[in-house]
Amino acid sequence: MTTTRPATPTYRREDVDVGIVHVGVGGFHRAHQAMYVDRLLNAGAAREWGICGVGVLDGDRRMRDALAAQDFRYTLVEKHADGHRDARVIGAIVDHLFAPEQVEAVVERIAAPTTRIVSLTITEGGYGDAADAPPLSAFGLVTAALARRRARGLRGFTVMSCDNLPHNGRVARAAFTDYAARRDPDLAEWLAEAVRFPSSMVDRITPATTDADRDEVRERYGIEDRWPVVCEPFAQWVLEDAFSDGRPPLEDAGVQLVADVEPYETMKLRLLNAGHQALGHLGALAGHRLVHEAADDPPLARFLRRYMDDEATPTLAPVPGIDLEDYKSTLVARFRNREISDTLDRLRTDASDRIAQFVLPVIRDRLAAGGDVTCAAAIVAAWARGLEDPAVAAVPDRQGTPDPRRLLGELADHPSFAGAYASALDALRERGVRATLHGLGG
């Protein structure tokens, strides 16, 4: 393999100041938000908007150590379906702190007047228990920093959720306000006035980094990178233009700044993310391990398109500037990109949160309109069947051992849904996934 050098930052990183603190630095943040900031920096803009990462979980220590060993730079590799690679070294992250060992440094960094945005990727389920979260959580650290800023007479910053949640800005506002109110009602009142919580829709398929990815970066680019990032070429970020204390010129990097994110986020959650749940659970039952294998399986592919066309699309409002038919076709092509080697286990992780956020809203809207929910019910049934099937490898779920009936709530007793769900679950148990897909028109 011929060694080539990827593009490297054109800016002097010592000239970059921290303006963004990001909690939850993983592959997605490094393939997405940090990449957009890097674009601006390479264009000679946004020198006051460098990123300091913050880790709060035990596993985040490895990320801190890996990045610190290479001056917080890393290689981002975009894998095209035809085998082509685009790679560049990203330098937008200029520091990283590990909260369990550096509590004071983290709180002071967030409280600093130069910090104007605190962004989050803490997963879909990271907001549900916010009010009871410990002091070392994102909620505890950010609220402690806000208390310092208030005491020092400084203005509030923007809290920007980049998680796959409907109305993620509103969810973040409620979570942080509730957390603060339980500890200091006056702080909660100030927070409500001083802090903005824009909603956002983020999209880029970013599988977990493997040793094979590290080997490829070494052999292809001559770089010893402890934690490179691989991703698809596609990237999208739709962001509500609502900030407390300014923002980088993100529109110059390809971000869509809009007044209302909801149509875009609903489209993405109900088509891409729910589509991932369909492939993840039905694909695992069919014996597949990788996303592209499931997407290339004809009965599964037909089922996926039927779900998107007949059940999800009718629940969507018009999306400005988006042709939904083209969007769905692009999604299928993205799922079939075998170069990504994305795993079904990644899609199935924390599935109880993901089913609740991505699939159940489609079911509720369809039932309210008197529509059919056969495919969506089958997705939920495939998840439930996977929980009881020893042939399907278990994956982590923040709910522990989920109870499908508890997750379904009132839907469990809704005649139209309950019948479709029971029928699909019985078919999966008695006849298997392929016969079930055949019966569903797959």
GROMACS .gro file of C-alpha atoms in nm:
model
  442
    1MET     CA    1   0.000   0.000   0.000
    2THR     CA    2   0.138   0.342  -0.098
    3THR     CA    3   0.178   0.573   0.201
    4THR     CA    4   0.024   0.916   0.155
    5ARG     CA    5  -0.002   1.201   0.402
    6PRO     CA    6  -0.344   1.335   0.497
    7ALA     CA    7  -0.424   1.705   0.506
    8THR     CA    8  -0.312   1.869   0.830
    9PRO     CA    9  -0.425   2.187   1.008
   10THR     CA   10  -0.321   2.506   0.831
   11TYR     CA   11  -0.359   2.708   1.151
   12ARG     CA   12  -0.124   2.745   1.446
   13ARG     CA   13  -0.296   2.562   1.729
   14GLU     CA   14  -0.121   2.777   1.990
   15ASP     CA   15  -0.325   3.066   1.849
   16VAL     CA   16  -0.655   2.885   1.916
   17ASP     CA   17  -0.841   2.971   2.237
   18VAL     CA   18  -1.106   2.754   2.401
   19GLY     CA   19  -1.458   2.883   2.345
   20ILE     CA   20  -1.644   2.550   2.347
   21VAL     CA   21  -1.640   2.286   2.620
   22HIS     CA   22  -1.775   1.953   2.498
   23VAL     CA   23  -1.891   1.686   2.742
   24GLY     CA   24  -1.876   1.333   2.604
   25VAL     CA   25  -1.594   1.324   2.349
   26GLY     CA   26  -1.638   1.009   2.144
   27GLY     CA   27  -1.620   0.911   1.782
   28PHE     CA   28  -1.930   1.100   1.678
   29HIS     CA   29  -1.826   1.434   1.825
   30ARG     CA   30  -1.484   1.402   1.665
   31ALA     CA   31  -1.634   1.312   1.326
   32HIS     CA   32  -1.897   1.584   1.341
   33GLN     CA   33  -1.886   1.898   1.556
   34ALA     CA   34  -1.507   1.904   1.590
   35MET     CA   35  -1.476   1.851   1.214
   36TYR     CA   36  -1.698   2.155   1.145
   37VAL     CA   37  -1.494   2.373   1.382
   38ASP     CA   38  -1.175   2.247   1.216
   39ARG     CA   39  -1.312   2.359   0.879
   40LEU     CA   40  -1.357   2.710   1.015
   41LEU     CA   41  -1.011   2.716   1.168
   42ASN     CA   42  -0.855   2.605   0.840
   43ALA     CA   43  -1.040   2.891   0.669
   44GLY     CA   44  -0.879   3.140   0.908
   45ALA     CA   45  -1.189   3.190   1.121
   46ALA     CA   46  -1.313   3.100   1.470
   47ARG     CA   47  -0.976   3.119   1.650
   48GLU     CA   48  -1.166   3.188   1.976
   49TRP     CA   49  -1.381   2.876   1.933
   50GLY     CA   50  -1.141   2.589   2.000
   51ILE     CA   51  -1.276   2.289   2.191
   52CYS     CA   52  -1.188   2.151   2.533
   53GLY     CA   53  -1.324   1.801   2.580
   54VAL     CA   54  -1.452   1.676   2.915
   55GLY     CA   55  -1.496   1.312   3.013
   56VAL     CA   56  -1.719   1.210   3.303
   57LEU     CA   57  -1.735   0.830   3.267
   58ASP     CA   58  -1.465   0.582   3.367
   59GLY     CA   59  -1.414   0.485   3.003
   60ASP     CA   60  -1.339   0.848   2.912
   61ARG     CA   61  -0.997   0.821   3.078
   62ARG     CA   62  -0.876   0.620   2.777
   63MET     CA   63  -0.989   0.895   2.541
   64ARG     CA   64  -0.813   1.161   2.746
   65ASP     CA   65  -0.491   0.960   2.757
   66ALA     CA   66  -0.501   0.874   2.386
   67LEU     CA   67  -0.559   1.233   2.277
   68ALA     CA   68  -0.309   1.383   2.524
   69ALA     CA   69  -0.037   1.152   2.391
   70GLN     CA   70  -0.076   1.307   2.043
   71ASP     CA   71  -0.135   1.672   2.136
   72PHE     CA   72  -0.511   1.615   2.108
   73ARG     CA   73  -0.490   1.568   1.731
   74TYR     CA   74  -0.640   1.269   1.555
   75THR     CA   75  -0.699   1.136   1.205
   76LEU     CA   76  -1.048   1.151   1.054
   77VAL     CA   77  -1.100   0.904   0.769
   78GLU     CA   78  -1.408   0.925   0.545
   79LYS     CA   79  -1.479   0.591   0.379
   80HIS     CA   80  -1.658   0.605   0.045
   81ALA     CA   81  -1.859   0.311  -0.083
   82ASP     CA   82  -1.622   0.268  -0.381
   83GLY     CA   83  -1.322   0.220  -0.153
   84HIS     CA   84  -1.191   0.575  -0.184
   85ARG     CA   85  -1.064   0.743   0.135
   86ASP     CA   86  -1.050   1.109   0.235
   87ALA     CA   87  -0.840   1.175   0.542
   88ARG     CA   88  -0.735   1.478   0.741
   89VAL     CA   89  -0.581   1.548   1.078
   90ILE     CA   90  -0.824   1.737   1.302
   91GLY     CA   91  -0.683   1.992   1.545
   92ALA     CA   92  -0.998   2.164   1.676
   93ILE     CA   93  -0.977   1.989   2.015
   94VAL     CA   94  -0.698   2.170   2.202
   95ASP     CA   95  -0.745   2.021   2.550
   96HIS     CA   96  -0.925   1.738   2.730
   97LEU     CA   97  -1.003   1.704   3.102
   98PHE     CA   98  -1.112   1.393   3.290
   99ALA     CA   99  -1.362   1.504   3.553
  100PRO     CA  100  -1.314   1.225   3.811
  101GLU     CA  101  -0.949   1.334   3.846
  102GLN     CA  102  -0.981   1.704   3.760
  103VAL     CA  103  -1.308   1.829   3.906
  104GLU     CA  104  -1.189   2.177   3.992
  105ALA     CA  105  -1.018   2.222   3.656
  106VAL     CA  106  -1.335   2.115   3.472
  107VAL     CA  107  -1.568   2.346   3.668
  108GLU     CA  108  -1.328   2.638   3.631
  109ARG     CA  109  -1.286   2.577   3.259
  110ILE     CA  110  -1.663   2.581   3.207
  111ALA     CA  111  -1.702   2.885   3.435
  112ALA     CA  112  -1.432   3.083   3.252
  113PRO     CA  113  -1.566   3.392   3.071
  114THR     CA  114  -1.406   3.269   2.747
  115THR     CA  115  -1.633   2.959   2.749
  116ARG     CA  116  -1.940   3.059   2.551
  117ILE     CA  117  -2.082   2.721   2.445
  118VAL     CA  118  -2.107   2.394   2.638
  119SER     CA  119  -2.204   2.113   2.402
  120LEU     CA  120  -2.313   1.760   2.485
  121THR     CA  121  -2.314   1.409   2.343
  122ILE     CA  122  -2.425   1.208   2.647
  123THR     CA  123  -2.656   0.963   2.460
  124GLU     CA  124  -3.033   0.955   2.432
  125GLY     CA  125  -3.076   0.807   2.778
  126GLY     CA  126  -2.843   1.050   2.953
  127TYR     CA  127  -3.115   1.305   3.023
  128GLY     CA  128  -3.382   1.089   3.186
  129ASP     CA  129  -3.237   1.081   3.538
  130ALA     CA  130  -3.087   1.429   3.529
  131ALA     CA  131  -3.248   1.565   3.847
  132ASP     CA  132  -3.090   1.287   4.055
  133ALA     CA  133  -2.758   1.286   3.870
  134PRO     CA  134  -2.437   1.290   4.078
  135PRO     CA  135  -2.213   1.598   4.105
  136LEU     CA  136  -1.963   1.451   3.860
  137SER     CA  137  -2.226   1.418   3.587
  138ALA     CA  138  -2.261   1.667   3.303
  139PHE     CA  139  -2.549   1.823   3.496
  140GLY     CA  140  -2.353   1.858   3.819
  141LEU     CA  141  -2.042   2.002   3.656
  142VAL     CA  142  -2.223   2.249   3.430
  143THR     CA  143  -2.456   2.366   3.707
  144ALA     CA  144  -2.161   2.420   3.943
  145ALA     CA  145  -1.992   2.629   3.673
  146LEU     CA  146  -2.309   2.832   3.616
  147ALA     CA  147  -2.327   2.904   3.989
  148ARG     CA  148  -1.972   3.045   3.973
  149ARG     CA  149  -2.052   3.257   3.671
  150ARG     CA  150  -2.359   3.397   3.841
  151ALA     CA  151  -2.160   3.475   4.156
  152ARG     CA  152  -1.893   3.650   3.946
  153GLY     CA  153  -2.148   3.859   3.757
  154LEU     CA  154  -2.078   3.687   3.425
  155ARG     CA  155  -2.339   3.616   3.161
  156GLY     CA  156  -2.465   3.266   3.091
  157PHE     CA  157  -2.338   3.047   2.809
  158THR     CA  158  -2.520   2.832   2.556
  159VAL     CA  159  -2.588   2.465   2.632
  160MET     CA  160  -2.604   2.283   2.299
  161SER     CA  161  -2.727   1.924   2.293
  162CYS     CA  162  -2.602   1.716   2.000
  163ASP     CA  163  -2.786   1.398   2.103
  164ASN     CA  164  -3.047   1.211   1.900
  165LEU     CA  165  -3.353   1.332   2.090
  166PRO     CA  166  -3.671   1.499   1.972
  167HIS     CA  167  -3.659   1.864   2.081
  168ASN     CA  168  -3.316   1.805   2.233
  169GLY     CA  169  -3.281   2.171   2.326
  170ARG     CA  170  -3.605   2.168   2.524
  171VAL     CA  171  -3.511   1.836   2.684
  172ALA     CA  172  -3.174   1.977   2.789
  173ARG     CA  173  -3.336   2.294   2.926
  174ALA     CA  174  -3.578   2.092   3.138
  175ALA     CA  175  -3.303   1.859   3.263
  176PHE     CA  176  -3.063   2.134   3.367
  177THR     CA  177  -3.336   2.351   3.517
  178ASP     CA  178  -3.472   2.060   3.723
  179TYR     CA  179  -3.123   1.971   3.842
  180ALA     CA  180  -3.052   2.330   3.949
  181ALA     CA  181  -3.394   2.376   4.110
  182ARG     CA  182  -3.339   2.084   4.346
  183ARG     CA  183  -3.020   2.246   4.471
  184ASP     CA  184  -3.069   2.623   4.442
  185PRO     CA  185  -3.404   2.765   4.324
  186ASP     CA  186  -3.248   3.110   4.274
  187LEU     CA  187  -2.982   2.962   4.046
  188ALA     CA  188  -3.253   2.780   3.849
  189GLU     CA  189  -3.439   3.107   3.802
  190TRP     CA  190  -3.123   3.281   3.679
  191LEU     CA  191  -3.041   2.985   3.452
  192ALA     CA  192  -3.383   3.008   3.289
  193GLU     CA  193  -3.310   3.368   3.189
  194ALA     CA  194  -2.936   3.358   3.119
  195VAL     CA  195  -2.880   3.025   2.936
  196ARG     CA  196  -2.999   2.937   2.587
  197PHE     CA  197  -3.061   2.579   2.474
  198PRO     CA  198  -3.077   2.556   2.093
  199SER     CA  199  -3.212   2.239   1.939
  200SER     CA  200  -3.008   2.058   1.677
  201MET     CA  201  -3.022   1.770   1.433
  202VAL     CA  202  -2.692   1.589   1.382
  203ASP     CA  203  -2.618   1.312   1.135
  204ARG     CA  204  -2.310   1.114   1.041
  205ILE     CA  205  -2.272   0.737   1.064
  206THR     CA  206  -1.962   0.682   1.277
  207PRO     CA  207  -1.882   0.323   1.377
  208ALA     CA  208  -1.655   0.238   1.666
  209THR     CA  209  -1.283   0.252   1.588
  210THR     CA  210  -1.119  -0.090   1.552
  211ASP     CA  211  -0.761  -0.212   1.557
  212ALA     CA  212  -0.796  -0.266   1.181
  213ASP     CA  213  -0.871   0.108   1.147
  214ARG     CA  214  -0.558   0.191   1.346
  215ASP     CA  215  -0.354  -0.043   1.125
  216GLU     CA  216  -0.493   0.116   0.809
  217VAL     CA  217  -0.409   0.466   0.930
  218ARG     CA  218  -0.053   0.351   1.004
  219GLU     CA  219  -0.007   0.172   0.671
  220ARG     CA  220  -0.191   0.414   0.443
  221TYR     CA  221  -0.090   0.743   0.602
  222GLY     CA  222   0.219   0.664   0.808
  223ILE     CA  223   0.057   0.789   1.129
  224GLU     CA  224   0.061   0.616   1.466
  225ASP     CA  225  -0.280   0.727   1.591
  226ARG     CA  226  -0.408   0.572   1.914
  227TRP     CA  227  -0.769   0.661   1.837
  228PRO     CA  228  -0.849   0.767   1.480
  229VAL     CA  229  -1.208   0.813   1.370
  230VAL     CA  230  -1.371   0.653   1.066
  231CYS     CA  231  -1.703   0.767   0.923
  232GLU     CA  232  -1.912   0.791   0.610
  233PRO     CA  233  -1.870   1.086   0.370
  234PHE     CA  234  -2.218   1.222   0.449
  235ALA     CA  235  -2.253   1.479   0.726
  236GLN     CA  236  -2.541   1.706   0.823
  237TRP     CA  237  -2.597   1.950   1.107
  238VAL     CA  238  -2.914   2.156   1.136
  239LEU     CA  239  -2.896   2.399   1.427
  240GLU     CA  240  -3.140   2.644   1.583
  241ASP     CA  241  -2.988   2.991   1.571
  242ALA     CA  242  -3.042   3.073   1.940
  243PHE     CA  243  -2.727   3.146   2.143
  244SER     CA  244  -2.658   3.326   2.471
  245ASP     CA  245  -2.319   3.477   2.397
  246GLY     CA  246  -2.237   3.452   2.029
  247ARG     CA  247  -2.134   3.155   1.816
  248PRO     CA  248  -1.884   3.058   1.550
  249PRO     CA  249  -1.983   3.131   1.187
  250LEU     CA  250  -2.093   2.770   1.148
  251GLU     CA  251  -2.292   2.844   0.834
  252ASP     CA  252  -1.957   2.902   0.661
  253ALA     CA  253  -1.862   2.540   0.741
  254GLY     CA  254  -2.182   2.388   0.597
  255VAL     CA  255  -2.410   2.395   0.902
  256GLN     CA  256  -2.775   2.483   0.837
  257LEU     CA  257  -2.879   2.756   1.084
  258VAL     CA  258  -3.258   2.763   1.106
  259ALA     CA  259  -3.537   2.905   1.320
  260ASP     CA  260  -3.709   2.567   1.366
  261VAL     CA  261  -3.519   2.238   1.375
  262GLU     CA  262  -3.822   2.018   1.445
  263PRO     CA  263  -3.909   1.910   1.086
  264TYR     CA  264  -3.548   1.805   1.024
  265GLU     CA  265  -3.502   1.620   1.353
  266THR     CA  266  -3.834   1.436   1.319
  267MET     CA  267  -3.739   1.328   0.967
  268LYS     CA  268  -3.402   1.198   1.080
  269LEU     CA  269  -3.523   1.024   1.396
  270ARG     CA  270  -3.813   0.848   1.226
  271LEU     CA  271  -3.633   0.750   0.905
  272LEU     CA  272  -3.262   0.707   0.977
  273ASN     CA  273  -3.263   0.622   1.347
  274ALA     CA  274  -3.578   0.410   1.339
  275GLY     CA  275  -3.447   0.251   1.019
  276HIS     CA  276  -3.134   0.157   1.210
  277GLN     CA  277  -3.353  -0.010   1.473
  278ALA     CA  278  -3.528  -0.210   1.201
  279LEU     CA  279  -3.199  -0.330   1.055
  280GLY     CA  280  -3.041  -0.384   1.396
  281HIS     CA  281  -3.303  -0.608   1.552
  282LEU     CA  282  -3.439  -0.790   1.248
  283GLY     CA  283  -3.089  -0.818   1.102
  284ALA     CA  284  -2.950  -0.973   1.421
  285LEU     CA  285  -3.230  -1.229   1.425
  286ALA     CA  286  -3.145  -1.309   1.062
  287GLY     CA  287  -2.786  -1.383   1.161
  288HIS     CA  288  -2.621  -1.070   1.025
  289ARG     CA  289  -2.343  -0.888   1.210
  290LEU     CA  290  -2.286  -0.579   0.997
  291VAL     CA  291  -2.527  -0.305   0.888
  292HIS     CA  292  -2.449  -0.332   0.518
  293GLU     CA  293  -2.518  -0.707   0.528
  294ALA     CA  294  -2.866  -0.644   0.667
  295ALA     CA  295  -2.930  -0.357   0.424
  296ASP     CA  296  -2.830  -0.581   0.131
  297ASP     CA  297  -3.062  -0.864   0.242
  298PRO     CA  298  -3.355  -0.833  -0.006
  299PRO     CA  299  -3.644  -0.918   0.232
  300LEU     CA  300  -3.503  -0.684   0.496
  301ALA     CA  301  -3.443  -0.409   0.242
  302ARG     CA  302  -3.803  -0.435   0.119
  303PHE     CA  303  -3.931  -0.430   0.477
  304LEU     CA  304  -3.722  -0.124   0.558
  305ARG     CA  305  -3.852   0.067   0.257
  306ARG     CA  306  -4.210  -0.033   0.336
  307TYR     CA  307  -4.169   0.098   0.692
  308MET     CA  308  -4.023   0.428   0.567
  309ASP     CA  309  -4.276   0.481   0.287
  310ASP     CA  310  -4.599   0.354   0.440
  311GLU     CA  311  -4.564   0.431   0.810
  312ALA     CA  312  -4.291   0.685   0.888
  313THR     CA  313  -4.330   0.927   0.597
  314PRO     CA  314  -4.702   0.994   0.655
  315THR     CA  315  -4.616   1.120   1.006
  316LEU     CA  316  -4.373   1.385   0.877
  317ALA     CA  317  -4.445   1.751   0.812
  318PRO     CA  318  -4.288   1.913   0.505
  319VAL     CA  319  -3.914   1.962   0.556
  320PRO     CA  320  -3.782   2.285   0.398
  321GLY     CA  321  -3.529   2.217   0.126
  322ILE     CA  322  -3.557   1.836   0.154
  323ASP     CA  323  -3.697   1.596  -0.106
  324LEU     CA  324  -3.809   1.306   0.113
  325GLU     CA  325  -3.794   1.049  -0.166
  326ASP     CA  326  -3.435   1.145  -0.241
  327TYR     CA  327  -3.354   1.150   0.131
  328LYS     CA  328  -3.484   0.795   0.178
  329SER     CA  329  -3.293   0.666  -0.124
  330THR     CA  330  -2.978   0.829   0.008
  331LEU     CA  331  -3.035   0.664   0.346
  332VAL     CA  332  -3.054   0.320   0.189
  333ALA     CA  333  -2.731   0.385  -0.003
  334ARG     CA  334  -2.562   0.501   0.319
  335PHE     CA  335  -2.675   0.187   0.503
  336ARG     CA  336  -2.529  -0.026   0.222
  337ASN     CA  337  -2.180   0.131   0.240
  338ARG     CA  338  -1.977  -0.181   0.317
  339GLU     CA  339  -1.659   0.021   0.368
  340ILE     CA  340  -1.797   0.155   0.696
  341SER     CA  341  -1.837  -0.195   0.850
  342ASP     CA  342  -2.081  -0.056   1.104
  343THR     CA  343  -2.208  -0.323   1.344
  344LEU     CA  344  -2.564  -0.415   1.429
  345ASP     CA  345  -2.458  -0.442   1.792
  346ARG     CA  346  -2.382  -0.069   1.795
  347LEU     CA  347  -2.735   0.002   1.671
  348ARG     CA  348  -2.885  -0.233   1.929
  349THR     CA  349  -2.698  -0.084   2.226
  350ASP     CA  350  -2.932   0.103   2.467
  351ALA     CA  351  -3.217  -0.012   2.245
  352SER     CA  352  -3.488   0.054   2.505
  353ASP     CA  353  -3.400   0.426   2.489
  354ARG     CA  354  -3.376   0.420   2.111
  355ILE     CA  355  -3.700   0.232   2.052
  356ALA     CA  356  -3.878   0.478   2.283
  357GLN     CA  357  -3.734   0.783   2.105
  358PHE     CA  358  -3.736   0.668   1.742
  359VAL     CA  359  -4.009   0.408   1.685
  360LEU     CA  360  -4.283   0.458   1.944
  361PRO     CA  361  -4.358   0.819   1.833
  362VAL     CA  362  -4.429   0.688   1.482
  363ILE     CA  363  -4.668   0.431   1.626
  364ARG     CA  364  -4.850   0.688   1.839
  365ASP     CA  365  -4.893   0.930   1.548
  366ARG     CA  366  -5.009   0.656   1.313
  367LEU     CA  367  -5.263   0.527   1.565
  368ALA     CA  368  -5.394   0.879   1.626
  369ALA     CA  369  -5.452   0.912   1.252
  370GLY     CA  370  -5.610   0.567   1.222
  371GLY     CA  371  -5.314   0.436   1.022
  372ASP     CA  372  -5.150   0.096   0.999
  373VAL     CA  373  -4.855   0.015   1.229
  374THR     CA  374  -4.765  -0.334   1.109
  375CYS     CA  375  -4.399  -0.261   1.030
  376ALA     CA  376  -4.329  -0.044   1.332
  377ALA     CA  377  -4.487  -0.306   1.557
  378ALA     CA  378  -4.265  -0.570   1.397
  379ILE     CA  379  -3.954  -0.362   1.477
  380VAL     CA  380  -4.053  -0.352   1.844
  381ALA     CA  381  -4.137  -0.723   1.836
  382ALA     CA  382  -3.795  -0.803   1.688
  383TRP     CA  383  -3.630  -0.616   1.975
  384ALA     CA  384  -3.842  -0.808   2.228
  385ARG     CA  385  -3.766  -1.139   2.056
  386GLY     CA  386  -3.394  -1.062   2.065
  387LEU     CA  387  -3.412  -1.019   2.443
  388GLU     CA  388  -3.533  -1.377   2.482
  389ASP     CA  389  -3.334  -1.543   2.204
  390PRO     CA  390  -3.003  -1.691   2.331
  391ALA     CA  391  -2.875  -1.707   1.975
  392VAL     CA  392  -2.873  -1.325   1.960
  393ALA     CA  393  -2.578  -1.182   2.152
  394ALA     CA  394  -2.675  -0.951   2.436
  395VAL     CA  395  -2.572  -0.586   2.411
  396PRO     CA  396  -2.557  -0.321   2.685
  397ASP     CA  397  -2.873  -0.135   2.779
  398ARG     CA  398  -2.880   0.143   3.036
  399GLN     CA  399  -3.217   0.006   3.153
  400GLY     CA  400  -3.049  -0.320   3.258
  401THR     CA  401  -3.286  -0.600   3.155
  402PRO     CA  402  -3.568  -0.410   2.984
  403ASP     CA  403  -3.935  -0.502   3.023
  404PRO     CA  404  -4.102  -0.457   2.682
  405ARG     CA  405  -4.449  -0.412   2.831
  406ARG     CA  406  -4.325  -0.138   3.063
  407LEU     CA  407  -4.155   0.038   2.774
  408LEU     CA  408  -4.472   0.025   2.564
  409GLY     CA  409  -4.689   0.184   2.832
  410GLU     CA  410  -5.038   0.257   2.706
  411LEU     CA  411  -4.957   0.107   2.366
  412ALA     CA  412  -4.950  -0.241   2.517
  413ASP     CA  413  -5.329  -0.222   2.556
  414HIS     CA  414  -5.412  -0.040   2.234
  415PRO     CA  415  -5.604  -0.293   2.021
  416SER     CA  416  -5.455  -0.196   1.686
  417PHE     CA  417  -5.097  -0.196   1.807
  418ALA     CA  418  -5.127  -0.487   2.051
  419GLY     CA  419  -5.265  -0.713   1.777
  420ALA     CA  420  -4.990  -0.627   1.529
  421TYR     CA  421  -4.720  -0.659   1.795
  422ALA     CA  422  -4.844  -0.995   1.925
  423SER     CA  423  -4.880  -1.130   1.572
  424ALA     CA  424  -4.524  -1.031   1.479
  425LEU     CA  425  -4.377  -1.163   1.805
  426ASP     CA  426  -4.558  -1.495   1.769
  427ALA     CA  427  -4.438  -1.528   1.410
  428LEU     CA  428  -4.079  -1.454   1.509
  429ARG     CA  429  -4.096  -1.714   1.787
  430GLU     CA  430  -4.269  -1.985   1.588
  431ARG     CA  431  -4.157  -1.937   1.227
  432GLY     CA  432  -3.842  -1.727   1.246
  433VAL     CA  433  -3.744  -1.395   1.101
  434ARG     CA  434  -3.745  -1.485   0.729
  435ALA     CA  435  -4.094  -1.629   0.733
  436THR     CA  436  -4.208  -1.327   0.933
  437LEU     CA  437  -4.056  -1.087   0.682
  438HIS     CA  438  -4.218  -1.283   0.399
  439GLY     CA  439  -4.553  -1.249   0.571
  440LEU     CA  440  -4.495  -0.874   0.599
  441GLY     CA  441  -4.428  -0.842   0.229
  442GLY     CA  442  -4.049  -0.857   0.261
   0.00000   0.00000   0.00000
